[in-house]
Coordinates of C-alpha atoms in Angstrom, one line a residue:
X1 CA 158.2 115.8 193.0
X2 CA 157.9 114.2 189.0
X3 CA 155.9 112.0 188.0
X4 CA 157.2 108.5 187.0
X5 CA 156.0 107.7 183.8
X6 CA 154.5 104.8 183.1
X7 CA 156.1 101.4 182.3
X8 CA 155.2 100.3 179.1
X9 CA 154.9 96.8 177.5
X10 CA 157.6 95.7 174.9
X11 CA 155.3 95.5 172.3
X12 CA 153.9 98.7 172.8
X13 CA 157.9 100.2 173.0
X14 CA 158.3 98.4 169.8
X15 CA 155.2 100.4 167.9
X16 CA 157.1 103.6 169.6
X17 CA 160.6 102.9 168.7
X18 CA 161.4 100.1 166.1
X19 CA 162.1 101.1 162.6
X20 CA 158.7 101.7 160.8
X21 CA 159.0 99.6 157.6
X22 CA 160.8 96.5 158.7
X23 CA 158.3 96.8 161.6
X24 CA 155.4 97.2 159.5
X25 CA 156.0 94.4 157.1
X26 CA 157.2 92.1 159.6
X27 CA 153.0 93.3 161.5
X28 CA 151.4 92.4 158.5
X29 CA 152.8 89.3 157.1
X30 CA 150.6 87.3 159.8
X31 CA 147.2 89.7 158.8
X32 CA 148.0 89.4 155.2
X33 CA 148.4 86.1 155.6
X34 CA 145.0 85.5 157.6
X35 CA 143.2 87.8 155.6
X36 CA 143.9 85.7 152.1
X37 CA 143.0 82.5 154.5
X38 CA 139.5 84.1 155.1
X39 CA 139.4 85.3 151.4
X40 CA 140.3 81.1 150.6
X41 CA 137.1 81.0 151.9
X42 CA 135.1 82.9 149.8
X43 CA 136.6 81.7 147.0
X44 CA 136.3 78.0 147.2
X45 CA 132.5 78.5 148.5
X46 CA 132.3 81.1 145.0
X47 CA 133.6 78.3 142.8
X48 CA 131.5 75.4 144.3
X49 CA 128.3 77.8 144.2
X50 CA 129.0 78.2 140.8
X51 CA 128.6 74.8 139.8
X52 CA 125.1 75.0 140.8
X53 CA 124.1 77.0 138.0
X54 CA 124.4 80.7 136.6
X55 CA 121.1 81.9 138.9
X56 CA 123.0 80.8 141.9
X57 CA 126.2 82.3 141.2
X58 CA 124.1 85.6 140.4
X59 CA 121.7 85.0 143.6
X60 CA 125.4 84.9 145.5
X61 CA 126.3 88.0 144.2
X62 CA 123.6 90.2 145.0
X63 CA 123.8 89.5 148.8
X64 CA 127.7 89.6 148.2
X65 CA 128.0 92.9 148.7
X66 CA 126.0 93.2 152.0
X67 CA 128.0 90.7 153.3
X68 CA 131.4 92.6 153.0
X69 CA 129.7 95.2 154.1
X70 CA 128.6 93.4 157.9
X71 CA 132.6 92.1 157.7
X72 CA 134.5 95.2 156.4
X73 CA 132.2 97.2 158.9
X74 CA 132.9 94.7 161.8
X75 CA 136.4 94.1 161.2
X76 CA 137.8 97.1 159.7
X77 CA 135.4 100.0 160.7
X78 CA 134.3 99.1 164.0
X79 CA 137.1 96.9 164.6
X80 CA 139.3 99.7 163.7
X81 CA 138.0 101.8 166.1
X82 CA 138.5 99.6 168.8
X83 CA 141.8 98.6 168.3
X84 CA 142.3 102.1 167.8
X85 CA 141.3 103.1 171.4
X86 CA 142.9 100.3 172.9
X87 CA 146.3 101.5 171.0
X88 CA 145.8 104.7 172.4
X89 CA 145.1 104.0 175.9
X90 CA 148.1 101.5 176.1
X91 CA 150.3 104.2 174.4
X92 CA 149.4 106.6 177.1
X93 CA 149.8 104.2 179.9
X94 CA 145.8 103.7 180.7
X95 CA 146.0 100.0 180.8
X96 CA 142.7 99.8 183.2
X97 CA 141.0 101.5 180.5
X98 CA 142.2 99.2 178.3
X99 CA 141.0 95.9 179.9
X100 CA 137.2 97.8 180.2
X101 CA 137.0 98.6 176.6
X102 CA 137.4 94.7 176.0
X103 CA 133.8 94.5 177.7
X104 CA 132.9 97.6 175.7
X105 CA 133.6 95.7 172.2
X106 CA 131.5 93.0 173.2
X107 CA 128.7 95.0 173.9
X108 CA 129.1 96.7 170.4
X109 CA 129.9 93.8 168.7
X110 CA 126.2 92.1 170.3
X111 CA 124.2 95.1 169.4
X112 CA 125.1 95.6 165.9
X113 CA 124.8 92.1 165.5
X114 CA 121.3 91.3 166.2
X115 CA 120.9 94.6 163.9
X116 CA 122.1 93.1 161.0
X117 CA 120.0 90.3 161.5
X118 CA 117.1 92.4 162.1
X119 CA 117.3 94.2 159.0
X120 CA 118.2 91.8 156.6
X121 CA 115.7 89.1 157.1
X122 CA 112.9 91.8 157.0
X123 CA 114.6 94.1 154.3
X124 CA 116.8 91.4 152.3
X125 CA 114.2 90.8 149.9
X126 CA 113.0 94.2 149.0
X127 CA 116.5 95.1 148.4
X128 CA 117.9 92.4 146.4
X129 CA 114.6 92.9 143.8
X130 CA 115.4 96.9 143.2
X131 CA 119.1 95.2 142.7
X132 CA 117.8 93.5 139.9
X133 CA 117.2 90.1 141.0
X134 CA 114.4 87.7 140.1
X135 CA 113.1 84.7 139.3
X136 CA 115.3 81.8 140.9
X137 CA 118.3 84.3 140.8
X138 CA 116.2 86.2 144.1
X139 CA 115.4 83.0 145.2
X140 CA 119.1 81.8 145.6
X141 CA 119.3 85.5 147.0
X142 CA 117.2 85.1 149.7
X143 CA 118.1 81.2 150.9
X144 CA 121.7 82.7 151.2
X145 CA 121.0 85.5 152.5
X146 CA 118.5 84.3 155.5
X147 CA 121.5 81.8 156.4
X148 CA 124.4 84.2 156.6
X149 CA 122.6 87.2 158.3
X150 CA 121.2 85.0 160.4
X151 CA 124.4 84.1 162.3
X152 CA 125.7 87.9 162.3
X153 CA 126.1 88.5 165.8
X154 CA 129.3 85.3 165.2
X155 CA 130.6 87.6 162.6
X156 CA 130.8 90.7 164.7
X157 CA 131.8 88.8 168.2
X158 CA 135.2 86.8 165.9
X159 CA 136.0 90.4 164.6
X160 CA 135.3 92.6 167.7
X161 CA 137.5 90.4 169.9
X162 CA 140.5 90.1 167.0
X163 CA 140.5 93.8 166.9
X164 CA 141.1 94.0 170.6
X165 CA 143.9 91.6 170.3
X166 CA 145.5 93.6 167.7
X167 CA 144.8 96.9 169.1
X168 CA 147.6 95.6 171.7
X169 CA 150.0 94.7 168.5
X170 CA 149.8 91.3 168.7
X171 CA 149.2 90.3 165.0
X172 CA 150.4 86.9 165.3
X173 CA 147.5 85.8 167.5
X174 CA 144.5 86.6 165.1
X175 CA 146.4 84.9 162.4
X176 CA 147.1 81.7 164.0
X177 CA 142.9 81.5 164.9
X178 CA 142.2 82.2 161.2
X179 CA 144.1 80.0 159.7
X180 CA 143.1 77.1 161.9
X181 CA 139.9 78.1 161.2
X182 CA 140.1 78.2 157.5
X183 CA 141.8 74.7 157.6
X184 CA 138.5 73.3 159.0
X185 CA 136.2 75.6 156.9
X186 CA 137.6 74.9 153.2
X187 CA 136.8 71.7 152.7
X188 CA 133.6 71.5 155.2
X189 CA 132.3 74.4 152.4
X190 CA 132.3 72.1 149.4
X191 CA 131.3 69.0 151.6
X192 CA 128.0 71.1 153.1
X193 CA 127.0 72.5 149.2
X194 CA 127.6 69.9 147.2
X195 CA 126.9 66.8 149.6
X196 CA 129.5 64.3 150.9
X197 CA 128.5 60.7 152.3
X198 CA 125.5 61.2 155.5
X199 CA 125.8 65.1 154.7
X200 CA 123.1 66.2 152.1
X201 CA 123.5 68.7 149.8
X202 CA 122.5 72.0 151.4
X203 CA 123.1 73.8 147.9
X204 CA 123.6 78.0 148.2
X205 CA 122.6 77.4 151.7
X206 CA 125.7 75.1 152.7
X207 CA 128.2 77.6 151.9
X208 CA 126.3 80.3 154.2
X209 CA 126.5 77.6 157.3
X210 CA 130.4 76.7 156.5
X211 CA 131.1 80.3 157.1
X212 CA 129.0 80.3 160.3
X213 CA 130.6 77.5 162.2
X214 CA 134.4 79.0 161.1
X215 CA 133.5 81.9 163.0
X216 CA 131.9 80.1 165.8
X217 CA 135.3 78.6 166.2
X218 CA 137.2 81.6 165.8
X219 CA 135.2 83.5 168.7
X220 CA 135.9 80.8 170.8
X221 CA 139.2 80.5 170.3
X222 CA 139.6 84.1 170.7
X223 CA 137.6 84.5 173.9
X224 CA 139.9 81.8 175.9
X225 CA 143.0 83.9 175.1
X226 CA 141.5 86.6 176.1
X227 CA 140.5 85.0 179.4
X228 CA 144.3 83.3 179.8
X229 CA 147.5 84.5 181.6
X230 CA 149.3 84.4 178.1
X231 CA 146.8 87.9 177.5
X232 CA 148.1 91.9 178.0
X233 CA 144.6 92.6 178.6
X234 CA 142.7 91.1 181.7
X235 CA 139.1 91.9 181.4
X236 CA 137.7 91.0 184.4
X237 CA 133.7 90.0 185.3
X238 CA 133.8 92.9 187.7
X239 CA 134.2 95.4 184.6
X240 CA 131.6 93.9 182.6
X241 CA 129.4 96.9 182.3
X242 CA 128.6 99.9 179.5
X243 CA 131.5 102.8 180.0
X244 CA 130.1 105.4 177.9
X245 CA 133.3 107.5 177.9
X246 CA 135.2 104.9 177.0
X247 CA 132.2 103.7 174.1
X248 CA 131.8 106.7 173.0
X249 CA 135.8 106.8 171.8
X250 CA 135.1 103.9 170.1
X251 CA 132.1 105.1 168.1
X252 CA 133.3 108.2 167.4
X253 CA 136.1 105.9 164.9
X254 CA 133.8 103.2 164.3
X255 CA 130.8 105.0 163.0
X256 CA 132.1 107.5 160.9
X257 CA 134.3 104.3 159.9
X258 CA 131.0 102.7 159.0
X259 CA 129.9 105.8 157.0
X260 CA 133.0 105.3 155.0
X261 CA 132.6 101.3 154.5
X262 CA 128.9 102.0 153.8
X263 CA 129.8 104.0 150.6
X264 CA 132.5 101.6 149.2
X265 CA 129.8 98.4 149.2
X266 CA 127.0 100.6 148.0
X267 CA 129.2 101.6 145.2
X268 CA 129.9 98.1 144.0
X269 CA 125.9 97.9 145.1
X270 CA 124.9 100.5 142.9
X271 CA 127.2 99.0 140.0
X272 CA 125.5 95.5 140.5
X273 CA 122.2 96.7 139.9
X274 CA 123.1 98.7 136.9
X275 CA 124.8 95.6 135.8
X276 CA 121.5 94.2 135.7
X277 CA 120.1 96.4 132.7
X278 CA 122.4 94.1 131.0
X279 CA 121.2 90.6 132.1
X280 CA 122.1 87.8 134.7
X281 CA 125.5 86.9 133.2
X282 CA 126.4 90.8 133.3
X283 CA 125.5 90.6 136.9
X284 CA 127.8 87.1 137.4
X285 CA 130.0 89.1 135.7
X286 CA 130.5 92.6 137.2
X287 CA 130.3 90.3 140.9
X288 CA 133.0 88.0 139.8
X289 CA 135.2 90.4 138.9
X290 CA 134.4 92.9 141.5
X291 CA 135.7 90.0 143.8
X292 CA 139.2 90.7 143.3
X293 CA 138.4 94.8 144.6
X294 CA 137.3 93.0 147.7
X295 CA 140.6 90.3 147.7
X296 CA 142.7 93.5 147.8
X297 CA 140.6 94.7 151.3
X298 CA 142.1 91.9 153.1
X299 CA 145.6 92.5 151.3
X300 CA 145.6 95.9 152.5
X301 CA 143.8 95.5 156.0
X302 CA 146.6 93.1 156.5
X303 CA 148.8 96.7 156.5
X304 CA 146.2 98.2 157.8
X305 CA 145.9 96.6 161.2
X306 CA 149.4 97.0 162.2
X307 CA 149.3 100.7 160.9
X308 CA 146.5 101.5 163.1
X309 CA 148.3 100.0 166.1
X310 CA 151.2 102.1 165.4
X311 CA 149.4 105.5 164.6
X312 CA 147.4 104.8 167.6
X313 CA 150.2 104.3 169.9
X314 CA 152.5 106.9 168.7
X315 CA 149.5 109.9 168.5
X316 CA 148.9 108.4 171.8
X317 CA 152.7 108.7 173.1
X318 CA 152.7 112.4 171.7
X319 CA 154.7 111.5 168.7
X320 CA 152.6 112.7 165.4
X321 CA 155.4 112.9 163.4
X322 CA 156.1 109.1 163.6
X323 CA 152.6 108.4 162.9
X324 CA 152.6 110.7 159.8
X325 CA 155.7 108.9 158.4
X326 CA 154.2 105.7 159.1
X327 CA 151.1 106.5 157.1
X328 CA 153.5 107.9 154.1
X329 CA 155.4 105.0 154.3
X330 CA 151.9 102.3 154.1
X331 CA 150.5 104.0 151.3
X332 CA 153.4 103.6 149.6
X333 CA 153.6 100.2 149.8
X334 CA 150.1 99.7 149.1
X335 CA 149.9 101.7 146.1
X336 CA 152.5 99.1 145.1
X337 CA 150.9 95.7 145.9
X338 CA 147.5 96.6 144.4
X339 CA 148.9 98.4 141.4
X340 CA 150.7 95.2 140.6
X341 CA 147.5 93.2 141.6
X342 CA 145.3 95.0 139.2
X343 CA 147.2 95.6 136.3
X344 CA 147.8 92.0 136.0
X345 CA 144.3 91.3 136.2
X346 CA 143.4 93.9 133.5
X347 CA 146.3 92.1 131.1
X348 CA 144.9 88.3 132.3
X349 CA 141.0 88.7 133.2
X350 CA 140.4 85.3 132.1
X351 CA 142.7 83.6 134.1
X352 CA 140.6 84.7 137.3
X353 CA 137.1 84.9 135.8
X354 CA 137.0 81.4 134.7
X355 CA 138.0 79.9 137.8
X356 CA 134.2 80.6 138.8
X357 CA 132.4 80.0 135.6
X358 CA 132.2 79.7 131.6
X359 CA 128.9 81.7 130.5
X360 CA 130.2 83.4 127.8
X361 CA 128.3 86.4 129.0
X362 CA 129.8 86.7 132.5
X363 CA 133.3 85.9 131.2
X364 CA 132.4 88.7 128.9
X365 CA 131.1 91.6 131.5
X366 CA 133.9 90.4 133.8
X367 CA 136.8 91.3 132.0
X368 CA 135.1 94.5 130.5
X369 CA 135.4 95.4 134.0
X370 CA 139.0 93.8 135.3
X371 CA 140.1 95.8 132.1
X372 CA 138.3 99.3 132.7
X373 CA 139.2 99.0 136.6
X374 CA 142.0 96.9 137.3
X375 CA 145.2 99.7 135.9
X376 CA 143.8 102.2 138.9
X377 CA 143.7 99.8 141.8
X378 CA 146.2 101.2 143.2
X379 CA 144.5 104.2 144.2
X380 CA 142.4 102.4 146.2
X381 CA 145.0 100.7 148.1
X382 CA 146.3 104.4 149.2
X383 CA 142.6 105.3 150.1
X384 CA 141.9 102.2 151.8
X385 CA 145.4 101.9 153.5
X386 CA 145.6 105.7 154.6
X387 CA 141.8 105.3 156.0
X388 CA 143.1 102.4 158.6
X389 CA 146.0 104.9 160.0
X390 CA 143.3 107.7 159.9
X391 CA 141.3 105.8 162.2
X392 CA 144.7 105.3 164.4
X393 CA 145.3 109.0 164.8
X394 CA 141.3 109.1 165.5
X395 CA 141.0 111.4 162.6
X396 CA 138.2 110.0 160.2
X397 CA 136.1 113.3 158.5
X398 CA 138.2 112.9 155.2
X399 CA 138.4 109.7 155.2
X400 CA 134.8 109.4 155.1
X401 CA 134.3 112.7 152.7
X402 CA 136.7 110.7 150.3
X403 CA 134.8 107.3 150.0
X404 CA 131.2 109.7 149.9
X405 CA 133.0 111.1 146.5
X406 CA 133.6 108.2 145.6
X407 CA 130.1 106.9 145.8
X408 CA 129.2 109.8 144.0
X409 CA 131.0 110.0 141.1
X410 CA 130.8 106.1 140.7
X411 CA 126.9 106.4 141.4
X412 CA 126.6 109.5 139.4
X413 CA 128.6 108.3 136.6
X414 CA 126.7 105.4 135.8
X415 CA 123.3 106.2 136.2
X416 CA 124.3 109.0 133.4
X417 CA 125.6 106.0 131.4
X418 CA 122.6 104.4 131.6
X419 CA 120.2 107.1 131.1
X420 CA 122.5 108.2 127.7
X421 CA 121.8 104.6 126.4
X422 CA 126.0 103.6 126.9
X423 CA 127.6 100.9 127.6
X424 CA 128.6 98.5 130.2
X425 CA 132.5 99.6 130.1
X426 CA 131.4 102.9 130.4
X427 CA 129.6 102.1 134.0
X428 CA 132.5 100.7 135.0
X429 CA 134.9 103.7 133.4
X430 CA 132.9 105.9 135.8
X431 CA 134.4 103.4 138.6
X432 CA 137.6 103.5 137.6
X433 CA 137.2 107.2 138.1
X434 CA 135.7 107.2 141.3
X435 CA 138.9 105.0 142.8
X436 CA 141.6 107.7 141.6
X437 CA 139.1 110.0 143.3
X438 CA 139.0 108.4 146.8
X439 CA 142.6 108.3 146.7
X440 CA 143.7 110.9 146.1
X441 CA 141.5 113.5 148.2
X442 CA 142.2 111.0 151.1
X443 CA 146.0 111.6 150.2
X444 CA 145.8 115.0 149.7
X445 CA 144.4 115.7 153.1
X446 CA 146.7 114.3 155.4
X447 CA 149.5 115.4 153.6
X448 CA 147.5 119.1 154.1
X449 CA 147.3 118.4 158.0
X450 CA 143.7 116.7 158.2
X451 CA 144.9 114.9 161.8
X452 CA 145.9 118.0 163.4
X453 CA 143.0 120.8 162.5
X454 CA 142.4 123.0 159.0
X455 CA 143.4 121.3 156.0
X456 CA 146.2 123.7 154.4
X457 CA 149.4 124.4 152.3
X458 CA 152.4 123.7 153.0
X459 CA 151.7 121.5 156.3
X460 CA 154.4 118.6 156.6
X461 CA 157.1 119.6 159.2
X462 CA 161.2 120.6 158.1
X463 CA 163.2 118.6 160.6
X464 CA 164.2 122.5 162.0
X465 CA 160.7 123.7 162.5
X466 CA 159.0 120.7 163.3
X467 CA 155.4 121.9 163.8
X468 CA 152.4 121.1 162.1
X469 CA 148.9 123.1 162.9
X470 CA 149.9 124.2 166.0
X471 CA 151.3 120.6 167.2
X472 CA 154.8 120.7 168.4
X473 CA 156.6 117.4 166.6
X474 CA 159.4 116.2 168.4
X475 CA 161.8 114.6 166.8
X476 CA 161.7 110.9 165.8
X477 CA 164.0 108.2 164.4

């Protein structure tokens, strides 16, 4: 007596079956569209900070890179991970499992939460000094920093439950919460730095508590969905306990994804403080324009998310070859969008970098860098974009081996600079090197088979022989 195979939902049929591009543009229109809503934040917070004075915008831009470290690793690394297994599990019909790894991204989410918080209020101020901070510029450092780290464990529970939601391919939800969000944070940014009638100015500090209370909201939000009929996943009380199998699929992704995430900010890190041998406005400078390298994260994680729910599903369904083509056919188009994105801002700098500031020597070190940079951001869209469907397919290594060359040529490069006596554009040459690095091995790779065992030559499947290490590929539309 067979088996009947498990019903699936419509939306997971739709990951399985739809066409891929019209189905992955139509996913990520709603996460592009939150992720340059959160971004809005950022910016308008950067632009009002920067009224307060060059030391501020500096002091911002140290911690600035710790910060998109706590979100890229909550939202993209370990968020990816757990949307990831939920994808899977739904793919293969394990909805139980599904509804206990809600409970299981909660627990993560609270653990590395109270981590973060942990080690930046006792490290913070070690570490912004050896980045070259000083003065009032460590002191805006520090005030910003205490606020923001201090309400990590928000940051991590808004991400943690959006990536559960979107591990079931519902990209609309997350959006909708975001932008309601971002409609209450914009102006309550400016109002809580700058003052506006009973409210003091808070100064730094009033951007860092803006950014607190929007995701306060967004975890609320996102936990009454989660606890309504209107929900695929149930999570019930009963379940609310540690499943280590079921954790342990999610770390697997979500810490090697945090390896990988890890390298990318300490690059820009490592650029910052080299920056530094160069003054405060180099340091405004380099973090202004290294701004628009983070803008494209949310561009591409708005790909991303979808692409991750649709590798997931389909590796999960037995279908590789449908999750191969749908990785082809994201890096393709994000190759595209950031080219585009980067080559105007290496023909324009000034158009962005004054929208944050006029110091003649942060407009200066700015567009040394849009211009050195910006022609190759395309290669990081493919690393970053083919990194999100990696973490689908629950295949991470050369992800993570790609972003640690990256670190290292990028590091490498411009302490050499620096000891040599070069220049500024030079440290950020050796960037621009490091991106068509961590593209192209993470390219290179898959193409070579890096989901399915050995990387090798030739390893995509003819539509006769459709095998690829070892893996039987049936055939897809």
């Amino acid at each position: 007596m067979t088996s009947t195979p498990p019903r699936l939902d419509p939306r997971t049929r739709m990951l399985l079956d739809a066409p891929i591009t019209p189905t992955l543009l139509r996913l990520a229109v709603p996460n592009i569209a939150v992720m340059f809503a959160q971004a809005a934040i950022g910016l308008v917070e950067t632009y009002f900070v920067g009224r307060l004075g060059t030391d501020a915008l500096a002091g911002m831009a140290l911690v600035f890179p710790l910060v998109m470290l706590m979100q890229m690793t909550s939202a993209g690394a370990m968020g990816g991970g757990i949307a990831s297994a939920i994808a899977r599990a739904l793919g293969a019909g394990r909805r139980e499992d599904a509804h206990r790894l809600v409970w299981q991204a909660v627990a993560i989410a609270l653990g590395f939460g109270v981590a973060c918080t942990a080690a930046m209020w006792l490290a913070g101020g070690w570490l912004y000094a050896r980045m070259g901070g000083e003065g009032p510029v460590l002191a805006a450092a520090l005030t910003y920093s205490h606020w923001v780290f201090g309400g990590a464990v928000l940051v991590w529970l808004f991400n943690s439950l959006a990536a559960v939601v979107r591990g079931t391919g519902n990209m609309a939800l997350p959006a909708l919460v975001t932008i309601a969000g971002v409609v209450v944070a914009v102006p309550l940014s400016p109002m809580l730095i700058s003052g506006w009638g009973p409210i003091p100015p808070l100064g730094i500090a009033g951007g860092a508590i803006a950014l607190l209370l929007y995701y306060l909201g967004g975890t609320v939000a996102l936990a009454l969905y989660l606890r309504s009929r209107r929900s695929l996943l149930q999570p019930a009380w009963s379940q609310a306990q540690l499943n280590w199998p079921l954790m342990r699929g999610v770390l697997r992704v979500g810490l090697l994804g945090a390896v990988s995430t890890a390298a990318t900010n300490l690059s820009i890190g490592i650029a910052t403080g080299l920056a530094g041998h160069w003054g405060a406005g180099a340091i405004a400078g380099y973090g202004t324009g290294a701004r628009l390298e983070y803008l494209l994260v949310p561009l591409v994680f708005g790909l991303g998310a979808p692409l991750v729910a649709m590798v997931g599903t389909s590796m999960g369904a037995g279908r590789p070859e449908r999750a191969l083509r749908a990785a082809a056919i994201g890096a393709a188009l994000a190759f595209g969008m950031t080219t585009v994105i980067g080559v105007a801002a290496a023909l324009w700098p000034l158009a962005w970098l004054r929208l944050f500031g006029q110091d003649p020597a942060m407009l200066e070190a700015g567009t040394s860098y849009l211009r050195a940079v910006g022609p190759f951001y395309g290669f990081f869209g493919v690393g970053l974009v083919l990194y999100f469907a990696s973490q689908g397919a629950g295949r991470l290594m050369w992800p993570v081996l790609g972003n640690l060359l990256r670190l290292l040529v990028a590091g490498a490069g411009g302490l050499i600079v620096v000891a040599w006596g070069g220049t500024l554009a030079q440290v950020f040459a050796a960037q621009a090197a490091a991106l068509v690095v961590y593209g192209l091995v993470i390219a290179w790779s898959i193409a070579g088979g890096a989901w399915f065992g050995r990387v090798g030559w030739p390893r995509w499947p003819g539509r006769e022989n459709a095998t690829l290490a070892g893996v039987a590929l049936p055939s897809d539309r």
